[in-house]
PDB file of C-alpha atoms in Angstrom:
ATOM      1  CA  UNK A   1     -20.821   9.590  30.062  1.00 61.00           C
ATOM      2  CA  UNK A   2     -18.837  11.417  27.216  1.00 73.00           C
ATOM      3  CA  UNK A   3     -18.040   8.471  24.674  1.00 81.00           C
ATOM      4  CA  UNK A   4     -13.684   8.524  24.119  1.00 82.00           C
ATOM      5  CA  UNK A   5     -13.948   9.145  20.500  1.00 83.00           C
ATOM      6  CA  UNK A   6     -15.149  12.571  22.094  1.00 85.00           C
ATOM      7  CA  UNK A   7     -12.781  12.590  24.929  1.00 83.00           C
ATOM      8  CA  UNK A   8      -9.846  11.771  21.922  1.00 87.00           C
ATOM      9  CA  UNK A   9     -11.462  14.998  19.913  1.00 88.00           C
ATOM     10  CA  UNK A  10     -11.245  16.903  22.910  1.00 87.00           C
ATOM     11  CA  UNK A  11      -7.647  16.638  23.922  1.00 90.00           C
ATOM     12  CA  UNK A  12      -6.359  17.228  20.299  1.00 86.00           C
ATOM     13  CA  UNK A  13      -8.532  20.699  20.078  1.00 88.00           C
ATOM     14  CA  UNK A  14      -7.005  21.371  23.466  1.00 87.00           C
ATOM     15  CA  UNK A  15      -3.955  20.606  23.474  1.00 88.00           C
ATOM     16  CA  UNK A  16      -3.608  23.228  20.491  1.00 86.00           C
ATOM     17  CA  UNK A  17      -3.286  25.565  22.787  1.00 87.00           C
ATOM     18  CA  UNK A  18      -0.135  24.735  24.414  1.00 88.00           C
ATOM     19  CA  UNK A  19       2.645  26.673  24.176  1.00 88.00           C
ATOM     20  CA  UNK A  20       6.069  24.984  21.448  1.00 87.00           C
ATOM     21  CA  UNK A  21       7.683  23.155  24.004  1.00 86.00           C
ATOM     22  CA  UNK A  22       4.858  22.293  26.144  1.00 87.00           C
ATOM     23  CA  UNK A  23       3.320  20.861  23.162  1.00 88.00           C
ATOM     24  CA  UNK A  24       6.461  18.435  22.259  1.00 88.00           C
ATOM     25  CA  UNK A  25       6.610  17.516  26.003  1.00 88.00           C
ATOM     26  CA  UNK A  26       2.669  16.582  25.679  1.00 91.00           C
ATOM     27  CA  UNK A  27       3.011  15.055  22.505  1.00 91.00           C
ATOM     28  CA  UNK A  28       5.133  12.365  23.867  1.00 91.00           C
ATOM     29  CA  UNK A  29       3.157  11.856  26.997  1.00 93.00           C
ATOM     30  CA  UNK A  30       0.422  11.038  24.634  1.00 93.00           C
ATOM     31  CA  UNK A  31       2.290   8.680  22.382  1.00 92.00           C
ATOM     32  CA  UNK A  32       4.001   6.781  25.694  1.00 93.00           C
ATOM     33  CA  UNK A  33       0.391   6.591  27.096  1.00 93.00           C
ATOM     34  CA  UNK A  34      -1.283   5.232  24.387  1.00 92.00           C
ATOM     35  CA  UNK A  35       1.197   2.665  23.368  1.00 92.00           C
ATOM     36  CA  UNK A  36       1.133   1.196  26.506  1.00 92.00           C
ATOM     37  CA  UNK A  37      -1.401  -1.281  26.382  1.00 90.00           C
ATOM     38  CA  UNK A  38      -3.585   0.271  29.099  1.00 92.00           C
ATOM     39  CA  UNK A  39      -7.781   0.993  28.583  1.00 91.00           C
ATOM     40  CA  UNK A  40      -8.324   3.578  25.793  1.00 91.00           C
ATOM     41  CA  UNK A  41     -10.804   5.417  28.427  1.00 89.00           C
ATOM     42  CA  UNK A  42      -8.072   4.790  30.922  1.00 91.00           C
ATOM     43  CA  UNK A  43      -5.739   6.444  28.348  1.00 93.00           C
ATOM     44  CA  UNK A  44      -7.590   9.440  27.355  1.00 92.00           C
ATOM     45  CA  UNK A  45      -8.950  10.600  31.011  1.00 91.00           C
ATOM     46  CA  UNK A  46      -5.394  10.377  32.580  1.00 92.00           C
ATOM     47  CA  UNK A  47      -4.459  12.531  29.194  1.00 94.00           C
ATOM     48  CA  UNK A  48      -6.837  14.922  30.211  1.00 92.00           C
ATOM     49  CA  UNK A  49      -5.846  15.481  33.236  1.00 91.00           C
ATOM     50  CA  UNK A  50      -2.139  15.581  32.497  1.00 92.00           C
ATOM     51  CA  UNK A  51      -3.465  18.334  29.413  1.00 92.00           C
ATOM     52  CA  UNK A  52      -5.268  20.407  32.429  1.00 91.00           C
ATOM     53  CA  UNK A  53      -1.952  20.190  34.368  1.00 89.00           C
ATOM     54  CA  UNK A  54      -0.404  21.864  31.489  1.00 90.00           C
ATOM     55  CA  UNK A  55      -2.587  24.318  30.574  1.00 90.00           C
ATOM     56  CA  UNK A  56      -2.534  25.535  34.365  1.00 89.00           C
ATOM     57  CA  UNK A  57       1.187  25.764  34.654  1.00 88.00           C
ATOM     58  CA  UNK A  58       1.018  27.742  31.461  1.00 88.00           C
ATOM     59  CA  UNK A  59      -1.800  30.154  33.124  1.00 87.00           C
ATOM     60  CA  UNK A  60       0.646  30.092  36.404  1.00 86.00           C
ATOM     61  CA  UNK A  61       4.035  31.094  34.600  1.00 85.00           C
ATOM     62  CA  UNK A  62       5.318  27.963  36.031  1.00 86.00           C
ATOM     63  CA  UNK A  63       7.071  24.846  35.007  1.00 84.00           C
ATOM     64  CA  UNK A  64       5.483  21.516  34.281  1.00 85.00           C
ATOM     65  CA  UNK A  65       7.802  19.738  36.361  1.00 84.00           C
ATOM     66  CA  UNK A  66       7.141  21.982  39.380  1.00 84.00           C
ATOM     67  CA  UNK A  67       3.597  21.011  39.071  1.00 81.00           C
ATOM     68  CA  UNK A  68       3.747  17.227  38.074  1.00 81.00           C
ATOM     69  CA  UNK A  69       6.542  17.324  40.990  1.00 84.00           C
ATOM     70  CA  UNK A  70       8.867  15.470  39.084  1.00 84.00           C
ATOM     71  CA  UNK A  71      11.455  16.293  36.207  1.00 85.00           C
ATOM     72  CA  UNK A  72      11.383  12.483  34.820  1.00 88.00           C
ATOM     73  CA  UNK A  73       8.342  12.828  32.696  1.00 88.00           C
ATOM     74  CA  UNK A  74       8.599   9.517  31.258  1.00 88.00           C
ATOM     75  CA  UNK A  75       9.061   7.999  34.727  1.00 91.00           C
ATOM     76  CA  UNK A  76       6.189   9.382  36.347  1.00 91.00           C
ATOM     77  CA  UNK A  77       4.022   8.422  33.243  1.00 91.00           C
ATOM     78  CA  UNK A  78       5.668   4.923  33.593  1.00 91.00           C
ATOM     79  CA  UNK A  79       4.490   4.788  36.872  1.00 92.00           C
ATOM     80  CA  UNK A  80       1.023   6.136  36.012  1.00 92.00           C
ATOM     81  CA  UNK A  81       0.581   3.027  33.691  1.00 92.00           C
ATOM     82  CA  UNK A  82       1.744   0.386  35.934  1.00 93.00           C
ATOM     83  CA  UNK A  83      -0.957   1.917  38.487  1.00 93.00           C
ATOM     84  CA  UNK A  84      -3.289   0.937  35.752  1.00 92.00           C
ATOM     85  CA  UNK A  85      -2.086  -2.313  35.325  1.00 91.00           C
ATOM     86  CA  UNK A  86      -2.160  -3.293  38.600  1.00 91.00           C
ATOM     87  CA  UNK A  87      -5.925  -2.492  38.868  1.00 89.00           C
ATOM     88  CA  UNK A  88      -6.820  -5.253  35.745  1.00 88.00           C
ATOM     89  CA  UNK A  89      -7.740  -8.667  35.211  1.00 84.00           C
ATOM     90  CA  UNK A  90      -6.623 -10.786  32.747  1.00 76.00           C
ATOM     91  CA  UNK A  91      -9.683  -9.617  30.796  1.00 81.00           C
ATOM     92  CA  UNK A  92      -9.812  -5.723  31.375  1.00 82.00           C
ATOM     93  CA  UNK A  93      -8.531  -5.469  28.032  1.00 89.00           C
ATOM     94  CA  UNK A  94     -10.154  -8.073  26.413  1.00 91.00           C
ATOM     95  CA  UNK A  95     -12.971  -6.015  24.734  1.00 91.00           C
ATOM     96  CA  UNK A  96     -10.330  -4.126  23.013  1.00 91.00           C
ATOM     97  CA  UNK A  97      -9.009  -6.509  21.929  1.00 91.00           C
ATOM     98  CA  UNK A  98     -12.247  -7.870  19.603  1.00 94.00           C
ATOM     99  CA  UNK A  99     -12.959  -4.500  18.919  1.00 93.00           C
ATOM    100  CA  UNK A 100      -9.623  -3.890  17.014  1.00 91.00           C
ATOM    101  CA  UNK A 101      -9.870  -7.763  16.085  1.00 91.00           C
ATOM    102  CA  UNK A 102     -12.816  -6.980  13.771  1.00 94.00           C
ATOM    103  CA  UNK A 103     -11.618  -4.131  12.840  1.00 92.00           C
ATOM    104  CA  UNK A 104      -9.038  -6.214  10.989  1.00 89.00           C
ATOM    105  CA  UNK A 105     -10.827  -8.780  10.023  1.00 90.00           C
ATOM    106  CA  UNK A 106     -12.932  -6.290   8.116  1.00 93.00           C
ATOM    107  CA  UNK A 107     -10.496  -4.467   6.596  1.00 90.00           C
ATOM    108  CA  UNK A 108      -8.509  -7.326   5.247  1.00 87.00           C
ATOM    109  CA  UNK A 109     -11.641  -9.317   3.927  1.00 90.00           C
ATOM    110  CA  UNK A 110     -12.373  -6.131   1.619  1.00 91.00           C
ATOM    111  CA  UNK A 111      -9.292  -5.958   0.489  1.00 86.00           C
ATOM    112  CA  UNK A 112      -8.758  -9.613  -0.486  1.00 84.00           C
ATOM    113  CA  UNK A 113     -12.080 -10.173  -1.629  1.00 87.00           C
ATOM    114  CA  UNK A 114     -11.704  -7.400  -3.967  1.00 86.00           C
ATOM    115  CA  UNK A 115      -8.560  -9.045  -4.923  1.00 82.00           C
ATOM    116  CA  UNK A 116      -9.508 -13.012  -5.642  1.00 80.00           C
ATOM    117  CA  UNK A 117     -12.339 -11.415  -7.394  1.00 81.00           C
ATOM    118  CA  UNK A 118     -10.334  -9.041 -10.024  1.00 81.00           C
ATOM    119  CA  UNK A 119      -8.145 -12.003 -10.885  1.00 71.00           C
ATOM    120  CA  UNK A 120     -10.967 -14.119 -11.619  1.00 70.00           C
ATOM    121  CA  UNK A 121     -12.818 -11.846 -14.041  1.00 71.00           C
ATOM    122  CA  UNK A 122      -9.411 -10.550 -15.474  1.00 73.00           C
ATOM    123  CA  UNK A 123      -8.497 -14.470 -16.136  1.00 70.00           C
ATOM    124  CA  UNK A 124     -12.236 -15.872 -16.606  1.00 67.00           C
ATOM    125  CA  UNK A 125     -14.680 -12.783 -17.342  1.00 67.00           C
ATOM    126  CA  UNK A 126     -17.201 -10.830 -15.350  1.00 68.00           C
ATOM    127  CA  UNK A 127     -19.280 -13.897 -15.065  1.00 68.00           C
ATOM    128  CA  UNK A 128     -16.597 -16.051 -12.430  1.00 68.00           C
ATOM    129  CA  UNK A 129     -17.802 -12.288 -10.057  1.00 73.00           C
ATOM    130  CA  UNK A 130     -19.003 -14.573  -6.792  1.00 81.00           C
ATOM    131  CA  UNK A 131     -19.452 -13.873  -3.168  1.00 85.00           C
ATOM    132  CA  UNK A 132     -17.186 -16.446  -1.878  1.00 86.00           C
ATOM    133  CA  UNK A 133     -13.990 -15.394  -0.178  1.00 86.00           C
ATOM    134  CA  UNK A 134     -11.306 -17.863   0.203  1.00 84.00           C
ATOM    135  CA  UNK A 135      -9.265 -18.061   3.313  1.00 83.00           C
ATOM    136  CA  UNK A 136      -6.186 -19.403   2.372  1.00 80.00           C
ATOM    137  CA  UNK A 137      -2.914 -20.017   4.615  1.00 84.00           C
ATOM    138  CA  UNK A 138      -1.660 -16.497   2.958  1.00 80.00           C
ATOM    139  CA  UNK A 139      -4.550 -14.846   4.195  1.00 81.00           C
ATOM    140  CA  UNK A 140      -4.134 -16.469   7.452  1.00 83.00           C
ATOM    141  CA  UNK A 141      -0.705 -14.995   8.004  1.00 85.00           C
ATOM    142  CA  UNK A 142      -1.908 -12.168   6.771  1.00 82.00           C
ATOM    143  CA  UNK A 143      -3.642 -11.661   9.922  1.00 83.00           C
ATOM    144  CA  UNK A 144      -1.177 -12.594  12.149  1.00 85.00           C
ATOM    145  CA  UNK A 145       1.703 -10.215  10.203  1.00 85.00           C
ATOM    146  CA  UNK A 146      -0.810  -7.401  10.913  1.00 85.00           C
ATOM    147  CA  UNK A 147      -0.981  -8.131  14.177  1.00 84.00           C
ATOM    148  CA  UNK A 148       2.785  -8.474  15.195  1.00 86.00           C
ATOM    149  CA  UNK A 149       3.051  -5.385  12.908  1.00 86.00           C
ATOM    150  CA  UNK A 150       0.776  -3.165  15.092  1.00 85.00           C
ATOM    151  CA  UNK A 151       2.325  -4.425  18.388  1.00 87.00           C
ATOM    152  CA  UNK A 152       5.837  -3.863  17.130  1.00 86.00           C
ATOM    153  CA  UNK A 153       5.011  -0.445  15.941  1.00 86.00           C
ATOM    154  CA  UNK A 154       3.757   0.531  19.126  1.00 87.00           C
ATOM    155  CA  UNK A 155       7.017  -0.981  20.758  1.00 87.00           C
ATOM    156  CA  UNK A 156       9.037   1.252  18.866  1.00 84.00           C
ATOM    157  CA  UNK A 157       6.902   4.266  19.188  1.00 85.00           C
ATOM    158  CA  UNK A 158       7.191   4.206  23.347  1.00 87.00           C
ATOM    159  CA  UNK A 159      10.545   3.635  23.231  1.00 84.00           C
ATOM    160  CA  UNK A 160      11.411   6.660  20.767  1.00 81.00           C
ATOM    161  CA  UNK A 161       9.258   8.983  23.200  1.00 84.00           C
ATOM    162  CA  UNK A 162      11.220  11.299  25.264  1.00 81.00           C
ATOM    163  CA  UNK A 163      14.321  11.265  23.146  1.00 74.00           C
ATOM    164  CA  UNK A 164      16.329  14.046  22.649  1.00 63.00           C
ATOM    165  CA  UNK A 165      16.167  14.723  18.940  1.00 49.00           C
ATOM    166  CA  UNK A 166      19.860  15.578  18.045  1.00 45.00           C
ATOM    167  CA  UNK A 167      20.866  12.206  19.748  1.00 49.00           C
ATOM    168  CA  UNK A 168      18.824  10.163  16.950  1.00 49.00           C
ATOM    169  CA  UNK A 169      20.353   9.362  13.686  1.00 58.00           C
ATOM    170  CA  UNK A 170      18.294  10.542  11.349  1.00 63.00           C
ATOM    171  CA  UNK A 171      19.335   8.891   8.234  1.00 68.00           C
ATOM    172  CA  UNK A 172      20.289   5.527  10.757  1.00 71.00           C
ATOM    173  CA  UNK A 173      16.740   5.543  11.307  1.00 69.00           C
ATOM    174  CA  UNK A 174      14.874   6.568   8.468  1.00 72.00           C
ATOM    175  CA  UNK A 175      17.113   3.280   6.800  1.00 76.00           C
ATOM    176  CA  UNK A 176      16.267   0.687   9.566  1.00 75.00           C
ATOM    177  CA  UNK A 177      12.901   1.766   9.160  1.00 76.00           C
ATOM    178  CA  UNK A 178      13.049   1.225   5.425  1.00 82.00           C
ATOM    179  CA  UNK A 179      14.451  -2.327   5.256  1.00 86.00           C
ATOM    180  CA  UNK A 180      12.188  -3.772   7.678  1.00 82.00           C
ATOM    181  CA  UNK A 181       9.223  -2.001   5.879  1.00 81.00           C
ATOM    182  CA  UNK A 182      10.517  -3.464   2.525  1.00 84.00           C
ATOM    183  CA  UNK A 183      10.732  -6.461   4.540  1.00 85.00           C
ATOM    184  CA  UNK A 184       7.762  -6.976   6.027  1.00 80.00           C
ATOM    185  CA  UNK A 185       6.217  -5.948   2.891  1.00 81.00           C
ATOM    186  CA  UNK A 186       7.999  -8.653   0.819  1.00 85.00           C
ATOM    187  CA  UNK A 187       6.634 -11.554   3.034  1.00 83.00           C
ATOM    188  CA  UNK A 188       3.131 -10.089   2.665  1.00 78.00           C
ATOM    189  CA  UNK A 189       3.340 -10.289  -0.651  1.00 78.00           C
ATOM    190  CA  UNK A 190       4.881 -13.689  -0.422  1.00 81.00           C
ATOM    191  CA  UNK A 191       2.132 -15.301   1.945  1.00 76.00           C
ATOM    192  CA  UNK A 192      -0.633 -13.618  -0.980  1.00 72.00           C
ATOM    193  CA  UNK A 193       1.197 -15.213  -4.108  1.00 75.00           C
ATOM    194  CA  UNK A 194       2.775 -18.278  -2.665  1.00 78.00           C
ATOM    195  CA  UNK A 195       0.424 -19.374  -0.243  1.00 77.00           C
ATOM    196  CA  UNK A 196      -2.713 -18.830  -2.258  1.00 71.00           C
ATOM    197  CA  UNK A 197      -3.407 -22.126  -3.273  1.00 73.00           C
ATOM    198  CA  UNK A 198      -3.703 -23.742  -0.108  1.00 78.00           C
ATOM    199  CA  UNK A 199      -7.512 -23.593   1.273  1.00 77.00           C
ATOM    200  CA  UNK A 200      -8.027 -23.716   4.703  1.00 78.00           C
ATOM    201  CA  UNK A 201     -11.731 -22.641   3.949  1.00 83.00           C
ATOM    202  CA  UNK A 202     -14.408 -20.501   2.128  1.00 87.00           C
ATOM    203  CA  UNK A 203     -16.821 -18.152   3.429  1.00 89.00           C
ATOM    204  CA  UNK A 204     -19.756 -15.809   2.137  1.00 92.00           C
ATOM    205  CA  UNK A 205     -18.458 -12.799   2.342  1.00 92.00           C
ATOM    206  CA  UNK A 206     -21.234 -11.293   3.739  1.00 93.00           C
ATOM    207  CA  UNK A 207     -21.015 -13.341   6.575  1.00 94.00           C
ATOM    208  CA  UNK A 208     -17.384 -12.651   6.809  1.00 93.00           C
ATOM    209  CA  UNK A 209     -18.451  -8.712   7.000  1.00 94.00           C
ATOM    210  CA  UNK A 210     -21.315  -9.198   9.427  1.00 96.00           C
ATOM    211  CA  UNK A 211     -19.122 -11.305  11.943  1.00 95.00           C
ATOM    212  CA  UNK A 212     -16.244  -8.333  11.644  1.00 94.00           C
ATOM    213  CA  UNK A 213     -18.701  -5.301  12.052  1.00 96.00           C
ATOM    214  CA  UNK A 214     -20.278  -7.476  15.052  1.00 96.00           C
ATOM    215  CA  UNK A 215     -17.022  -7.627  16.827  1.00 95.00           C
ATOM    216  CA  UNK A 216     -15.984  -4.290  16.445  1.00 94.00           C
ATOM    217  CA  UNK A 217     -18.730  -3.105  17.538  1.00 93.00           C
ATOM    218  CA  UNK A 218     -19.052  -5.283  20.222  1.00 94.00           C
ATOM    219  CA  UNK A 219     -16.208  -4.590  21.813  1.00 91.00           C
ATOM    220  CA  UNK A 220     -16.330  -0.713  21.704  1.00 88.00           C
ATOM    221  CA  UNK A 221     -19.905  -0.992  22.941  1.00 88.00           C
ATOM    222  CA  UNK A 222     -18.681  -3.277  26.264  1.00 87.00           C
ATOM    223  CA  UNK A 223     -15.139  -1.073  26.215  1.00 83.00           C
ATOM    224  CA  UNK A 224     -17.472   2.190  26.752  1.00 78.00           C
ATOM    225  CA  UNK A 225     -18.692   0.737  29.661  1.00 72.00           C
TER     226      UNK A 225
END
């Protein structure tokens, strides 16, 4: 079975190939699809096919529509993902989930054990250098900020797809997207310097690495399958 970080390769090298405005028209079937919370293999095979669709009507001087049968893209890919849907359980997705979990975890350990420890030898000396990662509250949110982050950047992202470009506000957006970036960015920076102080626990960090790296690859091991 071809692994989806081969399938993902794949359909990008493909879909090169498609002609300007066959490309655009792909380009947001692929955002809508994988912003829709369905299985990344699930994702990238119905891609594939919709890419082979494509390429034929291309080969066949035809239209897209004439061969999807439809000229509501976004409704027949709609429906495409519900079909999905309807086929899981309330854990189908769950080993996505833990993959992407310790994916984060990893990521923001690094980063904020790199950062405890610079303060401490820039305050204290090279000798305060420890293994020890605090998890305080601020970290804590941390997590959670990154998570409502990712979900609400995929929210926007399927929404936006299919839009006629001239109908979006340009500058409107480009300044709602600004404020809530400076926003979001001014509570993260807020839960590090205010929140700091309160311990919920410590951890080697180490361990902290080891239990990430696990999950990830945990759940794209059991997500393969």
């Amino acid at each position: 079975m071809i692994k989806t970080k081969s399938l993902i390769k794949q359909l990008n090298k493909a879909s090169k190939n498609l002609s300007v405005e066959n490309e655009k028209i792909f380009g947001d079937i692929v955002f809508y699809v994988r912003t829709s919370n369905i299985k990344t293999r699930d994702a990238e095979e119905f891609l594939q096919q919709i890419l082979d669709s494509f390429l034929n009507a291309e080969k066949q001087g035809v239209s897209i529509e004439n061969v999807l049968g439809t000229t509501d893209i976004k409704n027949y890919c709609k429906e495409i993902v519900a079909t999905y849907k309807s086929s899981y359980t309330y854990s189908s997705l769950f080993s996505e989930y833990i993959m992407y979990t310790g994916m984060i975890i990893t990521i923001l350990s690094i980063i904020n054990y790199f950062t405890q420890n610079l303060e401490a030898i820039i305050k204290h000396g090279i000798n305060h250098f420890t293994l020890i990662l605090n998890f305080n509250l601020g970290i804590v949110l941390q997590f959670l900020l990154i998570g409502i982050m990712i979900i609400a950047i995929m929210i926007y992202i399927k929404k936006s797809c299919f839009e006629e470009t001239e109908k979006v506000s340009t500058k409107k957006e480009f300044f709602k997207l600004w404020i809530i970036s400076c926003l979001w960015i001014s509570i993260m920076l807020a839960c590090i310097i205010f929140l700091k102080e309160i311990f919920v626990f410590k951890l080697n960090i180490i361990i902290v690495l080891i239990v990430g790296i696990a999950l990830y690859f945990i759940g794209n091991y059991v997500s393969e399958k």
